[in-house]
mmCIF file of the C-alpha atoms, coordinates in Angstrom:
data_MODEL
# 
_entry.id   MODEL 
# 
loop_
_atom_site.group_PDB 
_atom_site.id 
_atom_site.type_symbol 
_atom_site.label_atom_id 
_atom_site.label_alt_id 
_atom_site.label_comp_id 
_atom_site.label_asym_id 
_atom_site.label_entity_id 
_atom_site.label_seq_id 
_atom_site.pdbx_PDB_ins_code 
_atom_site.Cartn_x 
_atom_site.Cartn_y 
_atom_site.Cartn_z 
_atom_site.occupancy 
_atom_site.B_iso_or_equiv 
_atom_site.pdbx_formal_charge 
_atom_site.auth_seq_id 
_atom_site.auth_comp_id 
_atom_site.auth_asym_id 
_atom_site.auth_atom_id 
_atom_site.pdbx_PDB_model_num 
ATOM 1   C CA . UNK A 1 1   ? -1.097  -44.354 10.814  1.00 0.00 ? 1   UNK A CA 1 
ATOM 2   C CA . UNK A 1 2   ? 2.073   -42.041 11.701  1.00 0.00 ? 2   UNK A CA 1 
ATOM 3   C CA . UNK A 1 3   ? 1.781   -41.079 7.872   1.00 0.00 ? 3   UNK A CA 1 
ATOM 4   C CA . UNK A 1 4   ? -1.635  -40.623 7.960   1.00 0.00 ? 4   UNK A CA 1 
ATOM 5   C CA . UNK A 1 5   ? -1.601  -38.210 10.733  1.00 0.00 ? 5   UNK A CA 1 
ATOM 6   C CA . UNK A 1 6   ? 1.240   -36.126 8.774   1.00 0.00 ? 6   UNK A CA 1 
ATOM 7   C CA . UNK A 1 7   ? -0.642  -35.910 5.856   1.00 0.00 ? 7   UNK A CA 1 
ATOM 8   C CA . UNK A 1 8   ? -4.291  -34.724 7.851   1.00 0.00 ? 8   UNK A CA 1 
ATOM 9   C CA . UNK A 1 9   ? -2.151  -31.966 9.425   1.00 0.00 ? 9   UNK A CA 1 
ATOM 10  C CA . UNK A 1 10  ? -0.904  -30.911 6.368   1.00 0.00 ? 10  UNK A CA 1 
ATOM 11  C CA . UNK A 1 11  ? -4.055  -30.397 5.026   1.00 0.00 ? 11  UNK A CA 1 
ATOM 12  C CA . UNK A 1 12  ? -5.130  -28.370 7.247   1.00 0.00 ? 12  UNK A CA 1 
ATOM 13  C CA . UNK A 1 13  ? -2.153  -25.757 7.572   1.00 0.00 ? 13  UNK A CA 1 
ATOM 14  C CA . UNK A 1 14  ? -3.143  -25.400 3.943   1.00 0.00 ? 14  UNK A CA 1 
ATOM 15  C CA . UNK A 1 15  ? -6.444  -24.962 4.578   1.00 0.00 ? 15  UNK A CA 1 
ATOM 16  C CA . UNK A 1 16  ? -5.228  -22.841 7.406   1.00 0.00 ? 16  UNK A CA 1 
ATOM 17  C CA . UNK A 1 17  ? -3.571  -20.854 5.716   1.00 0.00 ? 17  UNK A CA 1 
ATOM 18  C CA . UNK A 1 18  ? -5.505  -19.907 2.676   1.00 0.00 ? 18  UNK A CA 1 
ATOM 19  C CA . UNK A 1 19  ? -8.487  -19.927 5.441   1.00 0.00 ? 19  UNK A CA 1 
ATOM 20  C CA . UNK A 1 20  ? -6.010  -16.767 6.686   1.00 0.00 ? 20  UNK A CA 1 
ATOM 21  C CA . UNK A 1 21  ? -4.839  -15.233 3.530   1.00 0.00 ? 21  UNK A CA 1 
ATOM 22  C CA . UNK A 1 22  ? -8.435  -14.822 2.275   1.00 0.00 ? 22  UNK A CA 1 
ATOM 23  C CA . UNK A 1 23  ? -9.129  -13.124 6.114   1.00 0.00 ? 23  UNK A CA 1 
ATOM 24  C CA . UNK A 1 24  ? -6.158  -10.292 5.676   1.00 0.00 ? 24  UNK A CA 1 
ATOM 25  C CA . UNK A 1 25  ? -8.315  -8.814  2.293   1.00 0.00 ? 25  UNK A CA 1 
ATOM 26  C CA . UNK A 1 26  ? -5.280  -9.077  0.487   1.00 0.00 ? 26  UNK A CA 1 
ATOM 27  C CA . UNK A 1 27  ? -4.939  -10.923 -3.231  1.00 0.00 ? 27  UNK A CA 1 
ATOM 28  C CA . UNK A 1 28  ? -2.919  -13.719 -4.014  1.00 0.00 ? 28  UNK A CA 1 
ATOM 29  C CA . UNK A 1 29  ? 0.489   -13.912 -4.423  1.00 0.00 ? 29  UNK A CA 1 
ATOM 30  C CA . UNK A 1 30  ? 4.139   -12.530 -2.717  1.00 0.00 ? 30  UNK A CA 1 
ATOM 31  C CA . UNK A 1 31  ? 4.358   -9.782  -0.818  1.00 0.00 ? 31  UNK A CA 1 
ATOM 32  C CA . UNK A 1 32  ? 6.998   -8.042  -2.696  1.00 0.00 ? 32  UNK A CA 1 
ATOM 33  C CA . UNK A 1 33  ? 6.530   -4.712  -0.343  1.00 0.00 ? 33  UNK A CA 1 
ATOM 34  C CA . UNK A 1 34  ? 4.592   -3.821  3.447   1.00 0.00 ? 34  UNK A CA 1 
ATOM 35  C CA . UNK A 1 35  ? 4.298   -0.780  5.479   1.00 0.00 ? 35  UNK A CA 1 
ATOM 36  C CA . UNK A 1 36  ? 3.674   -2.629  8.612   1.00 0.00 ? 36  UNK A CA 1 
ATOM 37  C CA . UNK A 1 37  ? 6.466   -4.020  11.108  1.00 0.00 ? 37  UNK A CA 1 
ATOM 38  C CA . UNK A 1 38  ? 4.310   -7.489  11.172  1.00 0.00 ? 38  UNK A CA 1 
ATOM 39  C CA . UNK A 1 39  ? 5.206   -9.222  8.108   1.00 0.00 ? 39  UNK A CA 1 
ATOM 40  C CA . UNK A 1 40  ? 8.372   -7.390  7.757   1.00 0.00 ? 40  UNK A CA 1 
ATOM 41  C CA . UNK A 1 41  ? 10.444  -4.258  8.592   1.00 0.00 ? 41  UNK A CA 1 
ATOM 42  C CA . UNK A 1 42  ? 8.651   -0.934  7.337   1.00 0.00 ? 42  UNK A CA 1 
ATOM 43  C CA . UNK A 1 43  ? 10.122  -0.301  4.241   1.00 0.00 ? 43  UNK A CA 1 
ATOM 44  C CA . UNK A 1 44  ? 11.233  3.083   2.644   1.00 0.00 ? 44  UNK A CA 1 
ATOM 45  C CA . UNK A 1 45  ? 8.549   5.125   0.973   1.00 0.00 ? 45  UNK A CA 1 
ATOM 46  C CA . UNK A 1 46  ? 8.348   5.221   -2.925  1.00 0.00 ? 46  UNK A CA 1 
ATOM 47  C CA . UNK A 1 47  ? 8.866   8.194   -4.341  1.00 0.00 ? 47  UNK A CA 1 
ATOM 48  C CA . UNK A 1 48  ? 8.878   10.071  -7.888  1.00 0.00 ? 48  UNK A CA 1 
ATOM 49  C CA . UNK A 1 49  ? 10.932  12.951  -8.609  1.00 0.00 ? 49  UNK A CA 1 
ATOM 50  C CA . UNK A 1 50  ? 8.883   14.198  -11.896 1.00 0.00 ? 50  UNK A CA 1 
ATOM 51  C CA . UNK A 1 51  ? 5.865   14.812  -9.225  1.00 0.00 ? 51  UNK A CA 1 
ATOM 52  C CA . UNK A 1 52  ? 7.879   15.253  -6.356  1.00 0.00 ? 52  UNK A CA 1 
ATOM 53  C CA . UNK A 1 53  ? 5.275   12.657  -4.747  1.00 0.00 ? 53  UNK A CA 1 
ATOM 54  C CA . UNK A 1 54  ? 5.805   10.062  -2.148  1.00 0.00 ? 54  UNK A CA 1 
ATOM 55  C CA . UNK A 1 55  ? 3.801   8.061   -0.301  1.00 0.00 ? 55  UNK A CA 1 
ATOM 56  C CA . UNK A 1 56  ? 3.932   4.462   1.637   1.00 0.00 ? 56  UNK A CA 1 
ATOM 57  C CA . UNK A 1 57  ? 1.100   1.450   0.406   1.00 0.00 ? 57  UNK A CA 1 
ATOM 58  C CA . UNK A 1 58  ? 0.244   -1.207  3.069   1.00 0.00 ? 58  UNK A CA 1 
ATOM 59  C CA . UNK A 1 59  ? 1.271   -3.690  0.456   1.00 0.00 ? 59  UNK A CA 1 
ATOM 60  C CA . UNK A 1 60  ? 2.148   -4.307  -2.968  1.00 0.00 ? 60  UNK A CA 1 
ATOM 61  C CA . UNK A 1 61  ? 1.383   -7.871  -4.358  1.00 0.00 ? 61  UNK A CA 1 
ATOM 62  C CA . UNK A 1 62  ? 3.378   -9.490  -7.185  1.00 0.00 ? 62  UNK A CA 1 
ATOM 63  C CA . UNK A 1 63  ? 0.874   -12.332 -9.040  1.00 0.00 ? 63  UNK A CA 1 
ATOM 64  C CA . UNK A 1 64  ? 2.888   -13.118 -12.292 1.00 0.00 ? 64  UNK A CA 1 
ATOM 65  C CA . UNK A 1 65  ? 3.880   -9.640  -14.218 1.00 0.00 ? 65  UNK A CA 1 
ATOM 66  C CA . UNK A 1 66  ? 1.756   -8.183  -11.763 1.00 0.00 ? 66  UNK A CA 1 
ATOM 67  C CA . UNK A 1 67  ? 2.277   -5.789  -9.234  1.00 0.00 ? 67  UNK A CA 1 
ATOM 68  C CA . UNK A 1 68  ? -0.850  -4.833  -7.426  1.00 0.00 ? 68  UNK A CA 1 
ATOM 69  C CA . UNK A 1 69  ? -1.048  -1.815  -4.915  1.00 0.00 ? 69  UNK A CA 1 
ATOM 70  C CA . UNK A 1 70  ? -3.016  -2.464  -1.628  1.00 0.00 ? 70  UNK A CA 1 
ATOM 71  C CA . UNK A 1 71  ? -4.367  -0.225  0.928   1.00 0.00 ? 71  UNK A CA 1 
ATOM 72  C CA . UNK A 1 72  ? -6.186  -1.526  3.562   1.00 0.00 ? 72  UNK A CA 1 
ATOM 73  C CA . UNK A 1 73  ? -8.878  1.083   5.862   1.00 0.00 ? 73  UNK A CA 1 
ATOM 74  C CA . UNK A 1 74  ? -9.965  0.894   9.287   1.00 0.00 ? 74  UNK A CA 1 
ATOM 75  C CA . UNK A 1 75  ? -13.970 1.418   8.326   1.00 0.00 ? 75  UNK A CA 1 
ATOM 76  C CA . UNK A 1 76  ? -16.565 0.278   6.664   1.00 0.00 ? 76  UNK A CA 1 
ATOM 77  C CA . UNK A 1 77  ? -17.589 1.461   3.812   1.00 0.00 ? 77  UNK A CA 1 
ATOM 78  C CA . UNK A 1 78  ? -20.833 0.480   1.928   1.00 0.00 ? 78  UNK A CA 1 
ATOM 79  C CA . UNK A 1 79  ? -21.949 1.827   -1.426  1.00 0.00 ? 79  UNK A CA 1 
ATOM 80  C CA . UNK A 1 80  ? -18.846 3.004   -2.797  1.00 0.00 ? 80  UNK A CA 1 
ATOM 81  C CA . UNK A 1 81  ? -14.354 3.569   -1.827  1.00 0.00 ? 81  UNK A CA 1 
ATOM 82  C CA . UNK A 1 82  ? -14.558 7.340   -0.838  1.00 0.00 ? 82  UNK A CA 1 
ATOM 83  C CA . UNK A 1 83  ? -12.511 10.088  -3.845  1.00 0.00 ? 83  UNK A CA 1 
ATOM 84  C CA . UNK A 1 84  ? -10.010 10.736  -1.633  1.00 0.00 ? 84  UNK A CA 1 
ATOM 85  C CA . UNK A 1 85  ? -9.111  6.743   -0.880  1.00 0.00 ? 85  UNK A CA 1 
ATOM 86  C CA . UNK A 1 86  ? -9.389  6.393   -5.092  1.00 0.00 ? 86  UNK A CA 1 
ATOM 87  C CA . UNK A 1 87  ? -6.863  9.356   -5.373  1.00 0.00 ? 87  UNK A CA 1 
ATOM 88  C CA . UNK A 1 88  ? -4.560  7.914   -3.225  1.00 0.00 ? 88  UNK A CA 1 
ATOM 89  C CA . UNK A 1 89  ? -4.574  4.785   -4.399  1.00 0.00 ? 89  UNK A CA 1 
ATOM 90  C CA . UNK A 1 90  ? -4.072  6.039   -7.906  1.00 0.00 ? 90  UNK A CA 1 
ATOM 91  C CA . UNK A 1 91  ? -0.412  8.345   -5.855  1.00 0.00 ? 91  UNK A CA 1 
ATOM 92  C CA . UNK A 1 92  ? 0.250   4.135   -4.851  1.00 0.00 ? 92  UNK A CA 1 
ATOM 93  C CA . UNK A 1 93  ? -0.712  2.778   -8.869  1.00 0.00 ? 93  UNK A CA 1 
ATOM 94  C CA . UNK A 1 94  ? 1.768   5.937   -10.158 1.00 0.00 ? 94  UNK A CA 1 
ATOM 95  C CA . UNK A 1 95  ? 4.908   5.416   -7.590  1.00 0.00 ? 95  UNK A CA 1 
ATOM 96  C CA . UNK A 1 96  ? 4.652   1.507   -7.926  1.00 0.00 ? 96  UNK A CA 1 
ATOM 97  C CA . UNK A 1 97  ? 4.715   2.570   -11.720 1.00 0.00 ? 97  UNK A CA 1 
ATOM 98  C CA . UNK A 1 98  ? 7.914   4.340   -11.419 1.00 0.00 ? 98  UNK A CA 1 
ATOM 99  C CA . UNK A 1 99  ? 9.129   2.255   -9.187  1.00 0.00 ? 99  UNK A CA 1 
ATOM 100 C CA . UNK A 1 100 ? 9.309   -0.963  -10.580 1.00 0.00 ? 100 UNK A CA 1 
ATOM 101 C CA . UNK A 1 101 ? 8.959   -0.133  -14.191 1.00 0.00 ? 101 UNK A CA 1 
ATOM 102 C CA . UNK A 1 102 ? 5.912   -1.975  -14.103 1.00 0.00 ? 102 UNK A CA 1 
ATOM 103 C CA . UNK A 1 103 ? 2.400   -0.750  -14.430 1.00 0.00 ? 103 UNK A CA 1 
ATOM 104 C CA . UNK A 1 104 ? -0.193  -1.970  -12.048 1.00 0.00 ? 104 UNK A CA 1 
ATOM 105 C CA . UNK A 1 105 ? -3.482  -2.692  -14.516 1.00 0.00 ? 105 UNK A CA 1 
ATOM 106 C CA . UNK A 1 106 ? -5.253  -2.029  -10.682 1.00 0.00 ? 106 UNK A CA 1 
ATOM 107 C CA . UNK A 1 107 ? -5.321  -1.210  -7.255  1.00 0.00 ? 107 UNK A CA 1 
ATOM 108 C CA . UNK A 1 108 ? -7.682  -3.138  -4.509  1.00 0.00 ? 108 UNK A CA 1 
ATOM 109 C CA . UNK A 1 109 ? -8.972  -0.908  -1.262  1.00 0.00 ? 109 UNK A CA 1 
ATOM 110 C CA . UNK A 1 110 ? -9.998  -3.548  0.903   1.00 0.00 ? 110 UNK A CA 1 
ATOM 111 C CA . UNK A 1 111 ? -12.118 -1.463  3.893   1.00 0.00 ? 111 UNK A CA 1 
ATOM 112 C CA . UNK A 1 112 ? -13.473 -3.609  6.917   1.00 0.00 ? 112 UNK A CA 1 
ATOM 113 C CA . UNK A 1 113 ? -16.552 -5.647  5.423   1.00 0.00 ? 113 UNK A CA 1 
ATOM 114 C CA . UNK A 1 114 ? -15.280 -5.130  1.296   1.00 0.00 ? 114 UNK A CA 1 
ATOM 115 C CA . UNK A 1 115 ? -12.946 -4.783  -1.500  1.00 0.00 ? 115 UNK A CA 1 
ATOM 116 C CA . UNK A 1 116 ? -12.988 -3.010  -4.449  1.00 0.00 ? 116 UNK A CA 1 
ATOM 117 C CA . UNK A 1 117 ? -10.965 -3.236  -7.193  1.00 0.00 ? 117 UNK A CA 1 
ATOM 118 C CA . UNK A 1 118 ? -9.990  0.205   -8.810  1.00 0.00 ? 118 UNK A CA 1 
ATOM 119 C CA . UNK A 1 119 ? -8.618  0.542   -12.452 1.00 0.00 ? 119 UNK A CA 1 
ATOM 120 C CA . UNK A 1 120 ? -5.395  2.382   -13.130 1.00 0.00 ? 120 UNK A CA 1 
ATOM 121 C CA . UNK A 1 121 ? -6.632  3.867   -15.905 1.00 0.00 ? 121 UNK A CA 1 
ATOM 122 C CA . UNK A 1 122 ? -5.128  6.658   -18.146 1.00 0.00 ? 122 UNK A CA 1 
ATOM 123 C CA . UNK A 1 123 ? -7.604  8.973   -17.751 1.00 0.00 ? 123 UNK A CA 1 
ATOM 124 C CA . UNK A 1 124 ? -7.339  7.898   -13.020 1.00 0.00 ? 124 UNK A CA 1 
ATOM 125 C CA . UNK A 1 125 ? -3.266  8.855   -13.937 1.00 0.00 ? 125 UNK A CA 1 
ATOM 126 C CA . UNK A 1 126 ? -4.299  12.249  -15.239 1.00 0.00 ? 126 UNK A CA 1 
ATOM 127 C CA . UNK A 1 127 ? -6.863  13.197  -12.744 1.00 0.00 ? 127 UNK A CA 1 
ATOM 128 C CA . UNK A 1 128 ? -4.301  12.174  -9.970  1.00 0.00 ? 128 UNK A CA 1 
ATOM 129 C CA . UNK A 1 129 ? -1.015  14.720  -11.918 1.00 0.00 ? 129 UNK A CA 1 
ATOM 130 C CA . UNK A 1 130 ? -3.764  17.349  -12.432 1.00 0.00 ? 130 UNK A CA 1 
ATOM 131 C CA . UNK A 1 131 ? -5.062  17.297  -8.805  1.00 0.00 ? 131 UNK A CA 1 
ATOM 132 C CA . UNK A 1 132 ? -1.163  17.242  -7.607  1.00 0.00 ? 132 UNK A CA 1 
ATOM 133 C CA . UNK A 1 133 ? -0.747  19.439  -10.075 1.00 0.00 ? 133 UNK A CA 1 
ATOM 134 C CA . UNK A 1 134 ? -3.358  21.788  -8.590  1.00 0.00 ? 134 UNK A CA 1 
ATOM 135 C CA . UNK A 1 135 ? -2.570  20.778  -4.624  1.00 0.00 ? 135 UNK A CA 1 
ATOM 136 C CA . UNK A 1 136 ? 0.578   22.010  -5.646  1.00 0.00 ? 136 UNK A CA 1 
ATOM 137 C CA . UNK A 1 137 ? -0.277  25.501  -7.040  1.00 0.00 ? 137 UNK A CA 1 
ATOM 138 C CA . UNK A 1 138 ? -2.548  26.264  -3.775  1.00 0.00 ? 138 UNK A CA 1 
ATOM 139 C CA . UNK A 1 139 ? 0.024   24.957  -1.186  1.00 0.00 ? 139 UNK A CA 1 
ATOM 140 C CA . UNK A 1 140 ? -1.076  22.110  0.608   1.00 0.00 ? 140 UNK A CA 1 
ATOM 141 C CA . UNK A 1 141 ? 1.317   20.238  -0.294  1.00 0.00 ? 141 UNK A CA 1 
ATOM 142 C CA . UNK A 1 142 ? 4.622   20.879  1.096   1.00 0.00 ? 142 UNK A CA 1 
ATOM 143 C CA . UNK A 1 143 ? 7.239   19.926  3.314   1.00 0.00 ? 143 UNK A CA 1 
ATOM 144 C CA . UNK A 1 144 ? 6.134   18.475  6.761   1.00 0.00 ? 144 UNK A CA 1 
ATOM 145 C CA . UNK A 1 145 ? 8.354   19.540  10.020  1.00 0.00 ? 145 UNK A CA 1 
ATOM 146 C CA . UNK A 1 146 ? 9.499   16.972  12.282  1.00 0.00 ? 146 UNK A CA 1 
ATOM 147 C CA . UNK A 1 147 ? 7.154   16.406  15.362  1.00 0.00 ? 147 UNK A CA 1 
ATOM 148 C CA . UNK A 1 148 ? 8.920   14.932  17.439  1.00 0.00 ? 148 UNK A CA 1 
ATOM 149 C CA . UNK A 1 149 ? 12.040  14.744  19.428  1.00 0.00 ? 149 UNK A CA 1 
ATOM 150 C CA . UNK A 1 150 ? 13.064  11.059  19.126  1.00 0.00 ? 150 UNK A CA 1 
ATOM 151 C CA . UNK A 1 151 ? 15.951  9.696   17.893  1.00 0.00 ? 151 UNK A CA 1 
ATOM 152 C CA . UNK A 1 152 ? 14.845  6.203   18.352  1.00 0.00 ? 152 UNK A CA 1 
ATOM 153 C CA . UNK A 1 153 ? 11.679  7.148   16.253  1.00 0.00 ? 153 UNK A CA 1 
ATOM 154 C CA . UNK A 1 154 ? 13.787  9.207   13.431  1.00 0.00 ? 154 UNK A CA 1 
ATOM 155 C CA . UNK A 1 155 ? 15.813  5.782   13.006  1.00 0.00 ? 155 UNK A CA 1 
ATOM 156 C CA . UNK A 1 156 ? 12.266  3.758   12.436  1.00 0.00 ? 156 UNK A CA 1 
ATOM 157 C CA . UNK A 1 157 ? 11.229  6.253   9.478   1.00 0.00 ? 157 UNK A CA 1 
ATOM 158 C CA . UNK A 1 158 ? 10.525  5.606   6.205   1.00 0.00 ? 158 UNK A CA 1 
ATOM 159 C CA . UNK A 1 159 ? 11.929  8.856   5.233   1.00 0.00 ? 159 UNK A CA 1 
ATOM 160 C CA . UNK A 1 160 ? 15.379  9.143   7.170   1.00 0.00 ? 160 UNK A CA 1 
ATOM 161 C CA . UNK A 1 161 ? 17.544  8.594   3.553   1.00 0.00 ? 161 UNK A CA 1 
ATOM 162 C CA . UNK A 1 162 ? 15.829  11.727  2.479   1.00 0.00 ? 162 UNK A CA 1 
ATOM 163 C CA . UNK A 1 163 ? 14.932  13.337  6.353   1.00 0.00 ? 163 UNK A CA 1 
ATOM 164 C CA . UNK A 1 164 ? 17.393  17.250  6.604   1.00 0.00 ? 164 UNK A CA 1 
ATOM 165 C CA . UNK A 1 165 ? 15.712  16.887  10.139  1.00 0.00 ? 165 UNK A CA 1 
ATOM 166 C CA . UNK A 1 166 ? 16.579  13.647  11.384  1.00 0.00 ? 166 UNK A CA 1 
ATOM 167 C CA . UNK A 1 167 ? 18.330  13.398  15.160  1.00 0.00 ? 167 UNK A CA 1 
ATOM 168 C CA . UNK A 1 168 ? 21.743  12.195  15.462  1.00 0.00 ? 168 UNK A CA 1 
# 
């Protein structure tokens, strides 16, 4: 009788875990990076010195040999993802490639009401590089000054190791 109850409880817990994973919008696999303190301490940003580009995807999931960046959005979308979100995800794909030396085939944009698989093609990568170069040439990408006087906030920041404005 006790074995039957434990077996039933085990099946229920497996079902519950599967249900929660699907509700989260995350694909199956191992979470190797999370920019949320819910799962683990906030990660340092990914950085590429060639483009002088940094970013922190919400999650990076490993599925076998694949490494997939996932960006969660708190808004709804109805027809297609926003271009700015596609380029944000493309930058994460680029950063994953340079950081983990594994080129993602795609990334996931998860909105409140639906998810989009965005293929990381050579064309999208070229468009990203051109966009970053254009933004840099127009002065749209620059270092941002620290906007606070809180030492605790500095200690918890993902940029603390590379910041020249950190508080002691």
